[in-house]
mmCIF file of C-alpha atoms in Angstrom:
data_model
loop_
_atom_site.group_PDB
_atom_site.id
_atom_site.type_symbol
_atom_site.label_atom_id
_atom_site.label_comp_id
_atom_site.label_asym_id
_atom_site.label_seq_id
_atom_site.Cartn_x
_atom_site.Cartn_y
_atom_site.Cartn_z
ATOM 1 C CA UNK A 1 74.399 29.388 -25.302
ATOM 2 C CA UNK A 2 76.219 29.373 -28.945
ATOM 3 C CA UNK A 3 75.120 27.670 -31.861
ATOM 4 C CA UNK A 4 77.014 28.025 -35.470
ATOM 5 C CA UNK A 5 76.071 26.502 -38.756
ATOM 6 C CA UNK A 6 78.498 26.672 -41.679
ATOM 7 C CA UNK A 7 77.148 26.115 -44.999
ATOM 8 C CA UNK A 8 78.374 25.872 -48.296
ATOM 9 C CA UNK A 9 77.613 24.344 -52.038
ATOM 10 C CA UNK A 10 79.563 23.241 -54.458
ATOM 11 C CA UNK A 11 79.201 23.926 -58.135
ATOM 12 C CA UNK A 12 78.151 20.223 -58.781
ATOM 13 C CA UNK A 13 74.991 21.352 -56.693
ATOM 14 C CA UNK A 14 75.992 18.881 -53.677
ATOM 15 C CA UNK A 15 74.708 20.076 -50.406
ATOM 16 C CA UNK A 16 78.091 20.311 -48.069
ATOM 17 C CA UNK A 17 77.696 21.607 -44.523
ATOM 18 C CA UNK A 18 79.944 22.211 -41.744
ATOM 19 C CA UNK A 19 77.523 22.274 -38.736
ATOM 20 C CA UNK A 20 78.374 23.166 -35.219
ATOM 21 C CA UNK A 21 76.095 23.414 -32.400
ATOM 22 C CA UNK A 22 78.162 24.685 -28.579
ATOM 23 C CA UNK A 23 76.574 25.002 -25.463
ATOM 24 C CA UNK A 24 77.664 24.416 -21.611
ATOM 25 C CA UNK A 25 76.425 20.656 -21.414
ATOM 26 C CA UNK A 26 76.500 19.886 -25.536
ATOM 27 C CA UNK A 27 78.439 20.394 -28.037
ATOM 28 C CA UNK A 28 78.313 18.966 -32.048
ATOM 29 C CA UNK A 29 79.990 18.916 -35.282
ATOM 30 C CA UNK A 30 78.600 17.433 -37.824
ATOM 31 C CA UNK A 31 80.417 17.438 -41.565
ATOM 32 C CA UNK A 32 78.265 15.967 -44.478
ATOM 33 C CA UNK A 33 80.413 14.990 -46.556
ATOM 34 C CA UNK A 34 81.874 12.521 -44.530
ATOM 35 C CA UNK A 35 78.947 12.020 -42.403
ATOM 36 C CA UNK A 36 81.257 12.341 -39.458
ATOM 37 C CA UNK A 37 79.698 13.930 -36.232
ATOM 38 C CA UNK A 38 81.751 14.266 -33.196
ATOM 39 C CA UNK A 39 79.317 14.645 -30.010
ATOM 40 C CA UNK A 40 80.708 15.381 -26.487
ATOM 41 C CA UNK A 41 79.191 17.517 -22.737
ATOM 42 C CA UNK A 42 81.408 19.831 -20.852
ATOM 43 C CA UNK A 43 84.653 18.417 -21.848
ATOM 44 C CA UNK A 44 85.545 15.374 -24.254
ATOM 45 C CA UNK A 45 85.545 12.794 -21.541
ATOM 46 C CA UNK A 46 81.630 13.300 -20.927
ATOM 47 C CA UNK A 47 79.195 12.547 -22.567
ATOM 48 C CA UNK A 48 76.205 15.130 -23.011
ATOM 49 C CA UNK A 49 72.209 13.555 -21.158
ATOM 50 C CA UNK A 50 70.672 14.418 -24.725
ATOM 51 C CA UNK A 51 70.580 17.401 -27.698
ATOM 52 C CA UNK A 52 68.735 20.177 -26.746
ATOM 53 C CA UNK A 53 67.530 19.824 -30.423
ATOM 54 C CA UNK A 54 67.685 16.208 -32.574
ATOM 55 C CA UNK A 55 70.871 15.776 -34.887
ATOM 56 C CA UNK A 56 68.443 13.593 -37.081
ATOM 57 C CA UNK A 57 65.267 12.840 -38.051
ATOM 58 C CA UNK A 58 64.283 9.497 -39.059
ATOM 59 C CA UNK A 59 60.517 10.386 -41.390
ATOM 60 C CA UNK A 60 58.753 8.209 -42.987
ATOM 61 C CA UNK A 61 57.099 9.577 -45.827
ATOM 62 C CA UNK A 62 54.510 7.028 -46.301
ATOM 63 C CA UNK A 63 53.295 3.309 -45.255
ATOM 64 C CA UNK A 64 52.299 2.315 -48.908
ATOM 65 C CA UNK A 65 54.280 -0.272 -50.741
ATOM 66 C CA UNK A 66 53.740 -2.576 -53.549
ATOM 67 C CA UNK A 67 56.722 -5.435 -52.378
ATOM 68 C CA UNK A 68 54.645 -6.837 -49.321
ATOM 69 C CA UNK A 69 57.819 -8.300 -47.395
ATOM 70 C CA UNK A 70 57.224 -10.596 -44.526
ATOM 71 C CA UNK A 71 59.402 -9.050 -42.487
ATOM 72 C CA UNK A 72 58.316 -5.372 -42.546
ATOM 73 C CA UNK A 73 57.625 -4.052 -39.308
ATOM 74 C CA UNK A 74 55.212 -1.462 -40.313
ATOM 75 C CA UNK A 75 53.448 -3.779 -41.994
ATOM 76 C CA UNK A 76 53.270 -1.484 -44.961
ATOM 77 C CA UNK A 77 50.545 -2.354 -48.191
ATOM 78 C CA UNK A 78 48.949 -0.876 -51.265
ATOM 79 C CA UNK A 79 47.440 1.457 -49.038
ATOM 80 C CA UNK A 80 47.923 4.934 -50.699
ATOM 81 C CA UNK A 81 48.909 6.529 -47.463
ATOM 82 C CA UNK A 82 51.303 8.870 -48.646
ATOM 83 C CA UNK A 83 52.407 11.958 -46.869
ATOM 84 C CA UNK A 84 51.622 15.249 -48.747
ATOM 85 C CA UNK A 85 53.997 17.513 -49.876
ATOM 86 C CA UNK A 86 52.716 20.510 -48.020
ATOM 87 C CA UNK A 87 52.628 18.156 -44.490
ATOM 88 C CA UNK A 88 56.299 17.388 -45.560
ATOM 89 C CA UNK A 89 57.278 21.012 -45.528
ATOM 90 C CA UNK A 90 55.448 21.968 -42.225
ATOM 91 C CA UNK A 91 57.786 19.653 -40.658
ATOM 92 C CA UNK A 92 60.671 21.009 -41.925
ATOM 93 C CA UNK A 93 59.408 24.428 -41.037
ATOM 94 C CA UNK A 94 58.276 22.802 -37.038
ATOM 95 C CA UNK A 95 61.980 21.157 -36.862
ATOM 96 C CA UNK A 96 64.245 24.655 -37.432
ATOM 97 C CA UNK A 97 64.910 26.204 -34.261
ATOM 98 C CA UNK A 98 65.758 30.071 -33.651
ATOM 99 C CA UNK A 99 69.100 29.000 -32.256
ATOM 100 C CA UNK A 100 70.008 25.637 -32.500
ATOM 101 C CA UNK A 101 69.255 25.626 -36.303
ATOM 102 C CA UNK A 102 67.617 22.462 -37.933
ATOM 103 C CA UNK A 103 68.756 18.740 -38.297
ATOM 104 C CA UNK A 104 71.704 17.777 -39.537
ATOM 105 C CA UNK A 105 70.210 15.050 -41.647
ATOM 106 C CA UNK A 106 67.309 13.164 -42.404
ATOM 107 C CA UNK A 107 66.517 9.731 -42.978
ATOM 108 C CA UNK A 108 63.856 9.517 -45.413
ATOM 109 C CA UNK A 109 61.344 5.944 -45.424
ATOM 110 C CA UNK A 110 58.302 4.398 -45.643
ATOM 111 C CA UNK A 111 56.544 2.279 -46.877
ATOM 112 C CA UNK A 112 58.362 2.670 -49.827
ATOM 113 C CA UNK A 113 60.108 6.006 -50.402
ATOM 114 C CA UNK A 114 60.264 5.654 -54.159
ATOM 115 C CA UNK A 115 56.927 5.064 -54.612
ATOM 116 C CA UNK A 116 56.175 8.285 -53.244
ATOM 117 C CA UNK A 117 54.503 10.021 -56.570
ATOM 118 C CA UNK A 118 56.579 13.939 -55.126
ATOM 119 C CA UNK A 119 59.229 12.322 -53.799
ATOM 120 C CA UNK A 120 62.036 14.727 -55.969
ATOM 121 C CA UNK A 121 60.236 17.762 -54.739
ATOM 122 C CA UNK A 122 60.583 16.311 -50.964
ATOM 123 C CA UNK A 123 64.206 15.599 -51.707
ATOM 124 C CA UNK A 124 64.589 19.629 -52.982
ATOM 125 C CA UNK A 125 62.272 20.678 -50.125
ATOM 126 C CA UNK A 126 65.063 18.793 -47.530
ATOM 127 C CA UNK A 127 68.066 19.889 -49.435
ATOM 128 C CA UNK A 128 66.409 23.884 -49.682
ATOM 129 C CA UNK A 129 66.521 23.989 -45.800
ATOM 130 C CA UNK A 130 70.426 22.605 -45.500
ATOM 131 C CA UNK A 131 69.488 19.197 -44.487
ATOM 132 C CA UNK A 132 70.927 16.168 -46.031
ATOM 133 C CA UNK A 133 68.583 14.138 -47.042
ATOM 134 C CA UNK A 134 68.898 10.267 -46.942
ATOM 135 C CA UNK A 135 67.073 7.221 -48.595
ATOM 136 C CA UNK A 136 66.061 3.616 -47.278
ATOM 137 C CA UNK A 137 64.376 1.253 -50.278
ATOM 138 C CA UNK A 138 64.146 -2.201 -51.179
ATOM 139 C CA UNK A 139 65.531 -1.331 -54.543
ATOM 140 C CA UNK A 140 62.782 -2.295 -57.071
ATOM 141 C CA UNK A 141 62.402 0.832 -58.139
ATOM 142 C CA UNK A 142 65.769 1.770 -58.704
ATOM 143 C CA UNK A 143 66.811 2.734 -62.619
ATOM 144 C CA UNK A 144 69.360 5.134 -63.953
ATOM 145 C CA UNK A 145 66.871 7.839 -63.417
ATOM 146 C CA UNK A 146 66.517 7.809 -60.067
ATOM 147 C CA UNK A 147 70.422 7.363 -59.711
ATOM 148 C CA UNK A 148 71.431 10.112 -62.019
ATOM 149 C CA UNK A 149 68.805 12.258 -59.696
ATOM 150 C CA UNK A 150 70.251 10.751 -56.706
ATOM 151 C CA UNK A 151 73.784 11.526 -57.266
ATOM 152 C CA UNK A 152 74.752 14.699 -55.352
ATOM 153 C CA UNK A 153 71.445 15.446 -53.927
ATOM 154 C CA UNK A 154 71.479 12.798 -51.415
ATOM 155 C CA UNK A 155 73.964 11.256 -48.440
ATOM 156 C CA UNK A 156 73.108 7.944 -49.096
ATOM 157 C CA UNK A 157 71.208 4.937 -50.870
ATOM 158 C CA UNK A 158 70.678 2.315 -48.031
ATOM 159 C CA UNK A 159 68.956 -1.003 -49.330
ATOM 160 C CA UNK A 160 67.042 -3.000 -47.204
ATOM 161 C CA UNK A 161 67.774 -7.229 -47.340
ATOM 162 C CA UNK A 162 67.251 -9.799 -45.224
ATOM 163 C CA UNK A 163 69.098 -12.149 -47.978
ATOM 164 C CA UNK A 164 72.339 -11.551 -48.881
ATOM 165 C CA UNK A 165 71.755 -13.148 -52.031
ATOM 166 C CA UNK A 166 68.616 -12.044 -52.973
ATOM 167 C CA UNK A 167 70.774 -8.541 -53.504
ATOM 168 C CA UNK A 168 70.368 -7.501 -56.763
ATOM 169 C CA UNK A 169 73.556 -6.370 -58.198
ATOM 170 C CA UNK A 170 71.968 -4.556 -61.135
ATOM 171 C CA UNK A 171 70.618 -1.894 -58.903
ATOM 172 C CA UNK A 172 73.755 -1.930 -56.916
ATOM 173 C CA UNK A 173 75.743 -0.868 -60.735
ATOM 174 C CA UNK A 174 73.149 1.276 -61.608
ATOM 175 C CA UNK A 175 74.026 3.270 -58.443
ATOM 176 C CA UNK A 176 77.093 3.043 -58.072
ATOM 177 C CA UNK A 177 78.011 4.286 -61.624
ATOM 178 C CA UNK A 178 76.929 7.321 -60.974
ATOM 179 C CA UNK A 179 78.764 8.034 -57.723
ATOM 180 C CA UNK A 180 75.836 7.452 -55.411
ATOM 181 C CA UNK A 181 77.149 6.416 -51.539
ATOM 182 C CA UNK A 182 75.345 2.947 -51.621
ATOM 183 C CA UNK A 183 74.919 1.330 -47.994
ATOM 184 C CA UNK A 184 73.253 -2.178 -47.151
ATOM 185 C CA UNK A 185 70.782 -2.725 -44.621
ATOM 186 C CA UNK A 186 70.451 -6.175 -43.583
ATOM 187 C CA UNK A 187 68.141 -7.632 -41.278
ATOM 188 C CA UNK A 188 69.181 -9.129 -38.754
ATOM 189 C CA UNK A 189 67.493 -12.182 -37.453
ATOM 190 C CA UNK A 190 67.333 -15.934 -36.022
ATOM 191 C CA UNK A 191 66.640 -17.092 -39.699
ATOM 192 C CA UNK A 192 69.783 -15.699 -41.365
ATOM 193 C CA UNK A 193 72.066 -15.716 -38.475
ATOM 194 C CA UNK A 194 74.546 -18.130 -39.990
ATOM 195 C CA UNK A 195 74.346 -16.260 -42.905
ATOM 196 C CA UNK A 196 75.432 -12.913 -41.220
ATOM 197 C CA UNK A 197 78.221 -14.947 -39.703
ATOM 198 C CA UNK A 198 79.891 -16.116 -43.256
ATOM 199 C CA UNK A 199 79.511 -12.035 -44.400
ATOM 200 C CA UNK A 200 82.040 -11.479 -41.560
ATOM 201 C CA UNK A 201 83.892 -14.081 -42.892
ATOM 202 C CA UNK A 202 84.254 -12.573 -45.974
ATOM 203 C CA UNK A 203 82.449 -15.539 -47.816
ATOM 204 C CA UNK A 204 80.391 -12.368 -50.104
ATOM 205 C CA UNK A 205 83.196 -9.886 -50.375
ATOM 206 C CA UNK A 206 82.688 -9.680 -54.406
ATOM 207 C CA UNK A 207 78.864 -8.377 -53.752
ATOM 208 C CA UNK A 208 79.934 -5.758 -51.485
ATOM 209 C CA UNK A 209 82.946 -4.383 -53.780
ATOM 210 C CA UNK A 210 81.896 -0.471 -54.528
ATOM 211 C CA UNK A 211 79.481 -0.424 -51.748
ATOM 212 C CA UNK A 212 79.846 2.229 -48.422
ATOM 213 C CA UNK A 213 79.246 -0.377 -45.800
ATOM 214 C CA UNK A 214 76.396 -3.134 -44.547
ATOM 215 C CA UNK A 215 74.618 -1.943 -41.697
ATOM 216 C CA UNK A 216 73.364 -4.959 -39.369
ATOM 217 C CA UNK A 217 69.511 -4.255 -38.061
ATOM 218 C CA UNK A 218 68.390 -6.132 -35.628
ATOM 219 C CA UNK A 219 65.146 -7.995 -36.404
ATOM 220 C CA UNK A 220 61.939 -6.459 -34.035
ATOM 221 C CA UNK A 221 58.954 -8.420 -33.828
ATOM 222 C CA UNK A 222 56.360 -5.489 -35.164
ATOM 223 C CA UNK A 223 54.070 -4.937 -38.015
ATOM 224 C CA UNK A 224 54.964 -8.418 -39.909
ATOM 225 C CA UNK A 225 57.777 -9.434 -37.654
ATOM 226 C CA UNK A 226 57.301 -12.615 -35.538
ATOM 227 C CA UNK A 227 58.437 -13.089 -32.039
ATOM 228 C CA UNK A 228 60.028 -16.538 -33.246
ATOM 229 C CA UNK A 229 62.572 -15.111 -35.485
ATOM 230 C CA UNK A 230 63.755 -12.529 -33.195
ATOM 231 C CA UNK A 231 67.883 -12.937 -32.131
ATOM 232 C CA UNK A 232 68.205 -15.538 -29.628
ATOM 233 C CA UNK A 233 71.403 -15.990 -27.496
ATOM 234 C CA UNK A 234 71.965 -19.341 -28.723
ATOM 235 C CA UNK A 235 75.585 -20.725 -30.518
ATOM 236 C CA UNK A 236 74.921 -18.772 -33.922
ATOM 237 C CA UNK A 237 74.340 -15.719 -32.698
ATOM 238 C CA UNK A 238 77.642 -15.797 -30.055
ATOM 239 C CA UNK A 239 79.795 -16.746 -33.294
ATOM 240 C CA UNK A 240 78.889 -13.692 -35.147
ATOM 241 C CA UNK A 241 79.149 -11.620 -31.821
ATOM 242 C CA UNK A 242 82.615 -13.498 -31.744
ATOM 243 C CA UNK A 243 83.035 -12.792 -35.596
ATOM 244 C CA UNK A 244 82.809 -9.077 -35.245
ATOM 245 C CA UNK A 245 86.337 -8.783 -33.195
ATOM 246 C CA UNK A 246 87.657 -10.792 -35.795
ATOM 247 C CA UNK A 247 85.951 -9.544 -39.060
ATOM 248 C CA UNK A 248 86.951 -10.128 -42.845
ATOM 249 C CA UNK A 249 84.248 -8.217 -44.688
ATOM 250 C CA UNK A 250 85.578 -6.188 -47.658
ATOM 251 C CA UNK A 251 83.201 -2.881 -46.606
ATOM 252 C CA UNK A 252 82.888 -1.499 -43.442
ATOM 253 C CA UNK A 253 80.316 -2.752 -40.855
ATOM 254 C CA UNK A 254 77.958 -1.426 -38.770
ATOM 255 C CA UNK A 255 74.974 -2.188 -36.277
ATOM 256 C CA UNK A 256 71.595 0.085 -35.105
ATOM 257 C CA UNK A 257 71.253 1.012 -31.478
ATOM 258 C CA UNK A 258 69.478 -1.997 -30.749
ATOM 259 C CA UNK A 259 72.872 -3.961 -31.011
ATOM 260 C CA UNK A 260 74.903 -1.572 -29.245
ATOM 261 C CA UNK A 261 74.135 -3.564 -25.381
ATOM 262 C CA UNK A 262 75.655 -6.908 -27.312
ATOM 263 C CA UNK A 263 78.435 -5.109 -29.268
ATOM 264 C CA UNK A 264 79.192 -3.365 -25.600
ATOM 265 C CA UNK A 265 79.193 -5.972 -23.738
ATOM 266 C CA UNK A 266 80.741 -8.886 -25.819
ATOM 267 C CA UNK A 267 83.394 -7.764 -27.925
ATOM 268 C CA UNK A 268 86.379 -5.520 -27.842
ATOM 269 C CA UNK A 269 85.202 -2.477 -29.515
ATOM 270 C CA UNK A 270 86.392 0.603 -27.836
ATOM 271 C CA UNK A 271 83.403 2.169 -26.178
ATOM 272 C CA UNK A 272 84.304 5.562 -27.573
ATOM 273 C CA UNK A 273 83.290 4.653 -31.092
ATOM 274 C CA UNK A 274 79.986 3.185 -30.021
ATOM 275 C CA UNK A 275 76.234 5.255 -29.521
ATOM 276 C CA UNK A 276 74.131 4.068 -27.377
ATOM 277 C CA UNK A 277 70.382 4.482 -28.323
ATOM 278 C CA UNK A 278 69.380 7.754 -29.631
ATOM 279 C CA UNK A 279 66.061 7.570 -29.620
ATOM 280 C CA UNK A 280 64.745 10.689 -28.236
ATOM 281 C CA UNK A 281 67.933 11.983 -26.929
ATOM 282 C CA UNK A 282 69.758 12.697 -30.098
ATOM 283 C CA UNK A 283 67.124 11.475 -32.978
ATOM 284 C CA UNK A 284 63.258 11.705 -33.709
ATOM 285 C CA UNK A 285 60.784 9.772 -35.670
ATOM 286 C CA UNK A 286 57.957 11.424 -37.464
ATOM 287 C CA UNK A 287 55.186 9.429 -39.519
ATOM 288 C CA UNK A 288 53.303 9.926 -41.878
ATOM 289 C CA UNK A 289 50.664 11.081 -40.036
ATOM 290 C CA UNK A 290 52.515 13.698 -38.279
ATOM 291 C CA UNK A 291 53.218 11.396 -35.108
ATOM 292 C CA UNK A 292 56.366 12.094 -33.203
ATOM 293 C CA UNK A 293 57.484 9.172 -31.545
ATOM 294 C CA UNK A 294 61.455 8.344 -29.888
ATOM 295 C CA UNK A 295 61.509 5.648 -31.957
ATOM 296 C CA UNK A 296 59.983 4.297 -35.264
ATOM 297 C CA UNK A 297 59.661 0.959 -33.686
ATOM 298 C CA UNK A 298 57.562 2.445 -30.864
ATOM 299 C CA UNK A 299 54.135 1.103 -30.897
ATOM 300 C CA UNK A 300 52.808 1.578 -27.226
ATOM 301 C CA UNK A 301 51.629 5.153 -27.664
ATOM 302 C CA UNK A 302 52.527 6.291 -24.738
ATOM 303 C CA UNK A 303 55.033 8.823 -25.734
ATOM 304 C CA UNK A 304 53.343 9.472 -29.159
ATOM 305 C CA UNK A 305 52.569 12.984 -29.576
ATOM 306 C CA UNK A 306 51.192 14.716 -32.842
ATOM 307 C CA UNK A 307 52.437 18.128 -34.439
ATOM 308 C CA UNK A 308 48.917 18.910 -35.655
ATOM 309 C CA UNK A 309 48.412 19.089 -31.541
ATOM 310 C CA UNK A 310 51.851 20.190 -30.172
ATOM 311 C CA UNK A 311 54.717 22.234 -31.443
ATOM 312 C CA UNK A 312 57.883 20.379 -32.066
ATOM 313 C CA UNK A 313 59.275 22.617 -29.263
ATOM 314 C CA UNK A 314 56.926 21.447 -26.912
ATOM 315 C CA UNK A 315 57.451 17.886 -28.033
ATOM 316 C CA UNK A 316 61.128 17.945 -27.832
ATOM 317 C CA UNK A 317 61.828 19.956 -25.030
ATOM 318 C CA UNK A 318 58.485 19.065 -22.523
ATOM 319 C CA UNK A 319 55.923 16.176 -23.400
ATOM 320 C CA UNK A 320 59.644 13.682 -24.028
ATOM 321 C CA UNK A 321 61.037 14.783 -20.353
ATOM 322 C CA UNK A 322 59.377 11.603 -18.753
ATOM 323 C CA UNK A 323 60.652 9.066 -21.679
ATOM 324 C CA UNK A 324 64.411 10.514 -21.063
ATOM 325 C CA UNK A 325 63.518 10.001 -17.528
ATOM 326 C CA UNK A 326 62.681 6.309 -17.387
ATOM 327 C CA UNK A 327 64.642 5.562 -20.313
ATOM 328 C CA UNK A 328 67.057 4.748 -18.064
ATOM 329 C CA UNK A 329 69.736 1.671 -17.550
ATOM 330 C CA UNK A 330 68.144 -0.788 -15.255
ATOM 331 C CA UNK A 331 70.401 -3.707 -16.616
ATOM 332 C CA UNK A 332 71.923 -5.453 -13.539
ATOM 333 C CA UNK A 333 74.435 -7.305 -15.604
ATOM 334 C CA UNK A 334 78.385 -7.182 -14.563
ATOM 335 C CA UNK A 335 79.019 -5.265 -17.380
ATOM 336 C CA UNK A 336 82.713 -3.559 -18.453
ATOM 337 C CA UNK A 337 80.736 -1.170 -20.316
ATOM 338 C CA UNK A 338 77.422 -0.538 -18.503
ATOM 339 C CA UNK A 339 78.172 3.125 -17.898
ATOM 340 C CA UNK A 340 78.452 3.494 -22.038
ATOM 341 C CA UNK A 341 75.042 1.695 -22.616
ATOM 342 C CA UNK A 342 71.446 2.773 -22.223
ATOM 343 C CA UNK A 343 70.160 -0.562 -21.615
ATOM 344 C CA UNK A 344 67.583 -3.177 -22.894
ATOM 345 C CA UNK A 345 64.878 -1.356 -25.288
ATOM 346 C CA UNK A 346 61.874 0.185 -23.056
ATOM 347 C CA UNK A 347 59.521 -1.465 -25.668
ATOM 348 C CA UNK A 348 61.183 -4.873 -26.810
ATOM 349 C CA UNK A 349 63.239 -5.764 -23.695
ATOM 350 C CA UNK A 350 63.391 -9.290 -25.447
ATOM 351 C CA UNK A 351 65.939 -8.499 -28.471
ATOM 352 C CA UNK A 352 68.545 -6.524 -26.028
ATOM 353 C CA UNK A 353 69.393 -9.970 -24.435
ATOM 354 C CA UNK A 354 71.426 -8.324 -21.131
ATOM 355 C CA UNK A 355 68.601 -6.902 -19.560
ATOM 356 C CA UNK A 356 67.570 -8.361 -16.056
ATOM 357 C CA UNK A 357 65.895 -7.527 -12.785
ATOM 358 C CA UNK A 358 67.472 -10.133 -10.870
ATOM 359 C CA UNK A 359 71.148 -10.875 -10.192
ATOM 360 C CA UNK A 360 70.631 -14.443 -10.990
ATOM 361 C CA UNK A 361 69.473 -13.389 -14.547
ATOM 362 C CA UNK A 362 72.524 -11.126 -15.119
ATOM 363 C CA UNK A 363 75.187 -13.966 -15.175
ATOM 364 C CA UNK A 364 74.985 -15.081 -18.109
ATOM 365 C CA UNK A 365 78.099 -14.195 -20.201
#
């Protein structure tokens, strides 16, 4: 067992790492600047079952925010339920391992990060322990502040729309004048579906000049979500699916995990360049309660563990055996890419739209 970290800063005080992690069955480089990671098992042509310790970790700092959008699927508020500072660094501290180091990166959420009243100090806590930190908002509280702040400390801006034209292109300035790597996330759902299809047409190309990319999320029906609004495999949804192999969108695209099954199975996209879900094989999510969960959309509880209760250690390597275990591919679909894909979600089988226990329900192409 070998694992090698490579660190260095520069004199602008931008956290740049060179991260490798080598064993028998896994083996990962990870370069933040870039925010490249190559991933592979024994040799390059196999992939690895899962990390013996997460690449990421996706924390949500908080569940209080002031915006109160209908979509959220924490169903954040006003609440005041922030995480403290000295919670924030026992994480940190439960997530480095003796050999395999810590995380490559984190994603950093809420609620709403920026309304966090120690967020800087949780950015320097992050950066002090050679992670890259990274931020998810809805952009009301970005000013030139924050994005002087921002710039160098952090991998990425990523703000959150589920209107493309409800994006507010002041915020998107402010950040991007100072250098900051500014990424879209847009919801993706049954209401805005024809929407998402003109983006890859290129129909918004002058809003997304400067920007990193747009990263399609697919819509769950949690917290404020609704079950009615969730993707449905209807005419609008196969044109964007038929969009994507033909796309015209000025920045680059990209989709969560939750997409992958579609992406795999309906469009041309080499396999290679594609992760299935992470969730507890590569990534963690940690609220801010100290629950570690696979996934931040898990709300079932059944493999829900807190740190106050278990070591990280234990979490990682014992109590999330059994999810790896039944998160398995039970998709009976004739699929060219089934061997690539982890399957429908084990908690929202509904949004995956290729999983089936019958033969008769896996026609459908």
């Amino acid at each position: 067992m070998q694992s090698l970290g490579l660190w260095h800063y520069t004199d602008r005080n931008i956290l740049a790492v060179k991260i490798r992690r080598h064993s028998k069955d896994y083996n990962f480089i990870g370069d933040t600047l870039s925010g490249i990671t190559f991933r592979w098992g024994r040799n390059f042509k196999e992939n690895p079952k899962y990390a013996p310790w997460p690449e990421l970790a996706d924390i949500s700092i908080s569940n209080h925010c002031t915006k109160g959008c209908n979509y959220c699927y924490r169903n954040s508020s006003e609440n005041f339920s922030f995480m403290s500072l000295e919670d924030y660094e026992y994480i940190l501290n439960e997530l480095q391992h003796p050999i395999w180091g810590n995380v490559f990166q984190i994603a950093i959420g809420g609620g709403e990060p920026l309304e966090h009243p120690q967020l800087k100090q949780i950015l320097e806590l992050t950066i002090s322990k050679n992670i890259v930190p990274n931020l998810t908002t809805n952009g009301i509280h970005i000013n030139s502040e924050y994005a002087k702040y921002f710039k160098n400390k952090v991998g990425a801006v990523a703000l959150s729309v589920e209107d493309i034209q409800t994006l507010n292109s002041e915020k998107v300035r402010i950040l991007l004048k100072e250098s900051v790597k500014t990424n879209i996330h847009y919801l993706l759902s049954n209401r805005n579906i024809s929407q998402a299809v003109d983006i890859l047409k290129g129909k918004y190309n002058e809003i997304f000049l400067g920007l990193n990319s747009i990263i399609f999320l697919t819509y769950k029906p949690l917290g404020r979500g609704s079950l009615a609004d969730i993707l449905k495999l209807n005419d609008n949804l196969k044109k964007f699916i038929k969009q994507i192999d033909n796309n015209k969108c000025s920045t680059r695209i990209g989709f969560d995990a939750c997409f992958v099954p579609l992406l795999l199975h309906f469009t041309k996209i080499d396999p290679i360049y594609v992760d299935s879900c992470e969730a507890g094989f590569y990534s963690i999510y940690i609220d801010e309660k100290l629950n570690v969960k696979p996934c931040s959309f898990d709300n079932t509880g059944i493999y829900s563990f807190n740190l106050r209760e278990h070591s990280f250690s234990d979490i990682w390597e014992n109590k999330l055996k059994k999810y790896r275990e039944n998160a398995l591919n039970l998709c009976n679909r004739k699929c060219k890419n089934k061997k690539e894909c982890r399957g429908a979600c084990y908690v929202y089988k509904e949004i995956t739209h290729c999983f089936s226990e019958t033969k008769e329900g896996a026609l459908y192409v």
